[in-house]
XYZ file of C-alpha atoms in Angstrom:
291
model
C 16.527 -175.190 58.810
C 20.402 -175.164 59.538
C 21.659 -175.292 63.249
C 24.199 -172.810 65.105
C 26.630 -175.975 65.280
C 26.384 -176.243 61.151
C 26.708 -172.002 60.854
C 30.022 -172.263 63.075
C 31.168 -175.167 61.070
C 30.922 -173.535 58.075
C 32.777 -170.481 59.319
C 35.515 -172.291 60.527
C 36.033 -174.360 57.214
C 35.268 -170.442 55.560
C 38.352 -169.058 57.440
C 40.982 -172.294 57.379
C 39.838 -173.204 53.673
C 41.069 -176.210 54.588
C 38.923 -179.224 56.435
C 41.616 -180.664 58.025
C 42.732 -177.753 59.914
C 38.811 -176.784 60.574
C 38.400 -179.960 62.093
C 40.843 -179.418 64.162
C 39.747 -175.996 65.534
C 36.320 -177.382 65.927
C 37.621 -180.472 68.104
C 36.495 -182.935 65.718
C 37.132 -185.430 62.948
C 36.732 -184.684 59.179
C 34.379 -186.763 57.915
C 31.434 -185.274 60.320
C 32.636 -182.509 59.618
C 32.112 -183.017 55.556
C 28.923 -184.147 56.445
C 27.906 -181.096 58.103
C 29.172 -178.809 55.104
C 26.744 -181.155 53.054
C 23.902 -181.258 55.182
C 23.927 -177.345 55.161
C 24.456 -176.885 51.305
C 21.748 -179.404 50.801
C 19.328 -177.101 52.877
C 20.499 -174.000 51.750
C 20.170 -175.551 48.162
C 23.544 -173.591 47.057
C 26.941 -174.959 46.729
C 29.248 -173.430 49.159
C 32.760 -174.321 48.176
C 34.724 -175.561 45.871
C 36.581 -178.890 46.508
C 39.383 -179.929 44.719
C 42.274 -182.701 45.960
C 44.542 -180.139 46.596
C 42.430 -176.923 47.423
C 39.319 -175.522 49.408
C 37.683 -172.107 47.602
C 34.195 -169.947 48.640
C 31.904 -169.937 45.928
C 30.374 -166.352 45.524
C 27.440 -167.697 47.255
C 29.859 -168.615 49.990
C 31.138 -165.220 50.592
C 27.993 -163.826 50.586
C 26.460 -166.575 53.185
C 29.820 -166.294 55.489
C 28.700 -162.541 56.366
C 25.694 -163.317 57.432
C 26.873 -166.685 59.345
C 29.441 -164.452 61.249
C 26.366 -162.255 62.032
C 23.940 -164.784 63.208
C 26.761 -166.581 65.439
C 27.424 -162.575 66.918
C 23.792 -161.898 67.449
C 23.410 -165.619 69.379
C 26.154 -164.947 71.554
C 25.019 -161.331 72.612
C 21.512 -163.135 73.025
C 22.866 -165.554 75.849
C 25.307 -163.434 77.545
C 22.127 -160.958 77.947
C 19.930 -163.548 79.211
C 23.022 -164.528 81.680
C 23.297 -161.044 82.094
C 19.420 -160.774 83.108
C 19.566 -163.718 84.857
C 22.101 -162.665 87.392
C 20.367 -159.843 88.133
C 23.468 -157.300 86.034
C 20.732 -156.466 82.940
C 17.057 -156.161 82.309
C 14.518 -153.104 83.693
C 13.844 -151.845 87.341
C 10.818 -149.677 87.556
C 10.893 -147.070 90.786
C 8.051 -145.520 92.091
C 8.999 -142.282 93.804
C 7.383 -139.671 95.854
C 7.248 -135.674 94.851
C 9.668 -134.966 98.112
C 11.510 -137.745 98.105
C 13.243 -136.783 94.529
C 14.728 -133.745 96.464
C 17.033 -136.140 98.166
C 16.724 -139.460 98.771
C 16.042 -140.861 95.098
C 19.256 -139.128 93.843
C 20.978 -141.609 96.701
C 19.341 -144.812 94.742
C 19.832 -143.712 91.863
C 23.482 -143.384 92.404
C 23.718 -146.820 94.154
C 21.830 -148.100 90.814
C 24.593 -146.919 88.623
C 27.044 -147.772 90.577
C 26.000 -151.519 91.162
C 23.850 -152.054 87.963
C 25.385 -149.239 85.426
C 23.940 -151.938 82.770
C 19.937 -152.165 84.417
C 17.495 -149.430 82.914
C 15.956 -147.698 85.710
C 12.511 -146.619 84.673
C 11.133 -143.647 87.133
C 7.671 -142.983 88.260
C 6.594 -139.947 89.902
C 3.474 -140.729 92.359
C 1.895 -140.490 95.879
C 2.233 -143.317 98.274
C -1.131 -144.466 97.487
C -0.962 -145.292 94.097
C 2.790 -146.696 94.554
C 1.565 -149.420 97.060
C -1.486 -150.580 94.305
C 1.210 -150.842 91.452
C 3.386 -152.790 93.459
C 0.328 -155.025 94.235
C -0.323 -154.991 90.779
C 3.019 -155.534 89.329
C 3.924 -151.952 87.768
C 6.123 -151.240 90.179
C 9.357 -153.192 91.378
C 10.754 -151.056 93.691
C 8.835 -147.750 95.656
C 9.897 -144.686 98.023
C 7.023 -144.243 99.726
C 5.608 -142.555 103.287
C 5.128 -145.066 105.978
C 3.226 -147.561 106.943
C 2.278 -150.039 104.633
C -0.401 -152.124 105.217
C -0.395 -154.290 102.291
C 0.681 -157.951 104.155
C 2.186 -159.053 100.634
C 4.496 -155.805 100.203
C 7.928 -155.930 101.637
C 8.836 -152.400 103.759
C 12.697 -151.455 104.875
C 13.343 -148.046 106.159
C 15.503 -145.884 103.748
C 15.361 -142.202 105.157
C 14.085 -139.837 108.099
C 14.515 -136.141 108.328
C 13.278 -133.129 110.169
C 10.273 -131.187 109.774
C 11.002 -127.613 108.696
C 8.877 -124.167 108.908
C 8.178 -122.174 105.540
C 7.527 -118.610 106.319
C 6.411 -115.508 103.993
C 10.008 -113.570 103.795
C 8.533 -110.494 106.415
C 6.571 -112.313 108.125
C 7.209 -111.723 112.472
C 8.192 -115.475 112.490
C 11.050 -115.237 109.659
C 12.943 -112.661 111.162
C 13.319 -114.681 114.770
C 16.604 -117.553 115.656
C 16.422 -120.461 116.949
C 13.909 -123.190 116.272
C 10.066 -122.064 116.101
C 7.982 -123.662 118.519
C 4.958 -125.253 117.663
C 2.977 -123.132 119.502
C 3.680 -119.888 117.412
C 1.233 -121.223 114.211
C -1.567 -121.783 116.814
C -4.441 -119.270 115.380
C -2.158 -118.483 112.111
C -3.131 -119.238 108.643
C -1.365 -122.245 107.545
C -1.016 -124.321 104.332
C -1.895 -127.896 105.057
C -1.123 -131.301 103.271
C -4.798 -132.763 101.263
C -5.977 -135.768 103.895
C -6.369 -138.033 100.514
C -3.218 -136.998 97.841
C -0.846 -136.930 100.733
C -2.361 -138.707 103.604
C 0.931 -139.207 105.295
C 1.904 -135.594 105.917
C -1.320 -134.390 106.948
C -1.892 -137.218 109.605
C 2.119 -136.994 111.045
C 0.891 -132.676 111.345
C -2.419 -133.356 112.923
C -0.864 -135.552 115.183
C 1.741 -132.702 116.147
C -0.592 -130.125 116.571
C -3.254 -131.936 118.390
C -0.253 -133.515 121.204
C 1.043 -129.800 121.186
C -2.829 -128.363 121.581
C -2.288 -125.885 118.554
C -4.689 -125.258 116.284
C -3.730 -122.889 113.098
C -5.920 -121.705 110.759
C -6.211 -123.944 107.287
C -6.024 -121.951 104.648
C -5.895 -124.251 101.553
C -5.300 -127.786 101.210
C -2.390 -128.874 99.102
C -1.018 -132.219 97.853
C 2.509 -131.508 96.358
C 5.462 -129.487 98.286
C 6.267 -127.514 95.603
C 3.045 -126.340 94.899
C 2.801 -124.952 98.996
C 6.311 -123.567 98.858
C 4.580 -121.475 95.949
C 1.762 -120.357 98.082
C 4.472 -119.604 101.076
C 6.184 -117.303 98.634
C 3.009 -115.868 97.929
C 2.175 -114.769 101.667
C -1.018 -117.079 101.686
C 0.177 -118.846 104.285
C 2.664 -120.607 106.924
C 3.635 -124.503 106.227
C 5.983 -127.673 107.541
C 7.745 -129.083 105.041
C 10.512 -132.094 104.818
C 14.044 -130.672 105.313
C 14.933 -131.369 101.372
C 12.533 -129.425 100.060
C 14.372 -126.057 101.459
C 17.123 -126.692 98.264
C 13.749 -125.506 96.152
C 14.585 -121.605 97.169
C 11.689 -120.307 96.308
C 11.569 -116.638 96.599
C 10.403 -114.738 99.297
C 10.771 -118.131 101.344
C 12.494 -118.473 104.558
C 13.325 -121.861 106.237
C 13.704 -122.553 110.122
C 14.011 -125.226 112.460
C 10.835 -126.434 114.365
C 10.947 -127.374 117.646
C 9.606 -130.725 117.892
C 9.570 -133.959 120.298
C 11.158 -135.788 117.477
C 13.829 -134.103 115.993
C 13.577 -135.765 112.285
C 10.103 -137.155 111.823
C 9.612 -137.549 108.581
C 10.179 -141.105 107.007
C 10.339 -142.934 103.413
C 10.743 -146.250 103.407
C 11.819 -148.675 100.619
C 8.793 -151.315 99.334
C 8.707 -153.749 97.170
C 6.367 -156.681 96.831
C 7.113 -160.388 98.202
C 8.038 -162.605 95.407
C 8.989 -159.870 93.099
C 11.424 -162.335 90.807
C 12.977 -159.775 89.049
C 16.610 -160.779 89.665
C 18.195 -157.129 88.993
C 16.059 -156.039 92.039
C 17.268 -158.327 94.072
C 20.711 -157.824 93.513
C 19.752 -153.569 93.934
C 18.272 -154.360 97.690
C 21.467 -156.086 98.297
C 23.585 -152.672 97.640
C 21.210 -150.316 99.043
């Protein structure tokens, strides 16, 4: 089978029609360079040009085979600059895990750091609860997660990438949406509330146990919910009270009102950024240096 080296040879003899002057672009002497021309007409079991003592000419099949030489030589050099590319971290795939809430603000933020550093990386997006993030980046199917604090997974990498404040959902005419200030705590002790599922989304339901039980309130748990959206729904329903992440108020559901909480820790709600330790996927690397 013919080489690169022969396929540029020939196009440079194709384009001076003169070996000489090819021999010179090529940074070489003629005679090699005859031999090449030979070697590859001999495989290719054509003849390529006609030689004459005073003239160089493409046979037909020579025309024909110079297209697809000046094809084969394009397609190698796109081939290495994209491994280069890859290599450096500037091309290939990222695949981001994300959480329901998080996409209301903090994803947009990577996303935007991902075109701006890497606008030639494919970000691949995958909507799913902490949970199942932390097993795929165990497993490989992830590179790079937004997920709820902590992780316990010794061989997953954890860097904190967002907090914010805790909110109160209230049924528009409900006594609590019509007050000011921030609502304390103790107002949804005894009230019907909609709480996070202690399985599809551990991490809110512990962090609002944890509040209620150090504030000694106790509402009433009406349903148990795993997405935001899906208990902003409810809210707007009158089925119940909630706490939701600050982001999720640019939903505006109807017949939703948003306030302040009064809380010991004003923004409470994390997201961290995870990935797992050896992850050799060189565009995440160079992603984790610009976020």
């Amino acid at each position: 089978m013919f080489t690169l080296t022969q396929l540029a040879n020939f196009v440079a003899v194709a384009e001076e029609l003169h070996f000489g002057r090819a021999a010179r672009r090529l940074r070489m002497t003629q005679p090699p360079l005859s031999r090449q021309i030979q070697l590859l007409e001999n495989e290719l079991k054509v003849r390529l040009f006609d030689r004459t003592n005073r003239s160089v000419r493409l046979t037909p099949a020579g025309r024909a085979f110079l297209v697809e030489a000046r094809r084969l030589l394009q397609q190698a050099d796109h081939a290495a600059m994209s491994v280069r590319q890859v290599s450096a971290g500037e091309a290939g795939t990222i695949t981001l895990g994300f959480t329901a809430a998080s996409a209301h603000a903090t994803l947009g933020r990577v996303l935007e750091a991902a075109r701006a550093a890497l606008p030639d990386v494919e970000i691949v997006l995958r909507e799913m609860v902490t949970r199942d993030q932390v097993r795929a980046l165990a497993e490989g199917g992830l590179d790079l997660g937004l997920v709820r604090p902590p992780v316990s997974d010794p061989d997953l990498e954890e860097r904190p990438a967002d907090r914010e404040p805790l909110l109160a959902a209230i049924p528009r005419g409900h006594p609590l949406a019509e007050g000011e200030g921030p609502v304390p705590l103790a107002d949804f002790d005894g009230r019907r509330f909609l709480m996070y599922s202690p399985v599809e989304a551990r991490y809110f339901h512990e962090l609002l146990v944890s509040l209620f039980r150090q504030a000694r309130v106790s509402p009433v748990y009406a349903q148990y919910l795993s997405q935001v959206h899906s208990i902003l729904a409810l809210v707007g329903c009158g089925w119940g009270l909630a706490l939701v992440p600050a982001a999720a108020s640019r939903l505006r559901y109807a017949g939703v009102v948003f306030r302040p909480v009064d809380l010991p820790d004003p923004a409470p709600v994390e997201l961290s950024l995870t990935w797992r330790r050896g992850n050799d996927n060189p565009a995440l690397a160079l992603l984790l240096r610009h976020l």
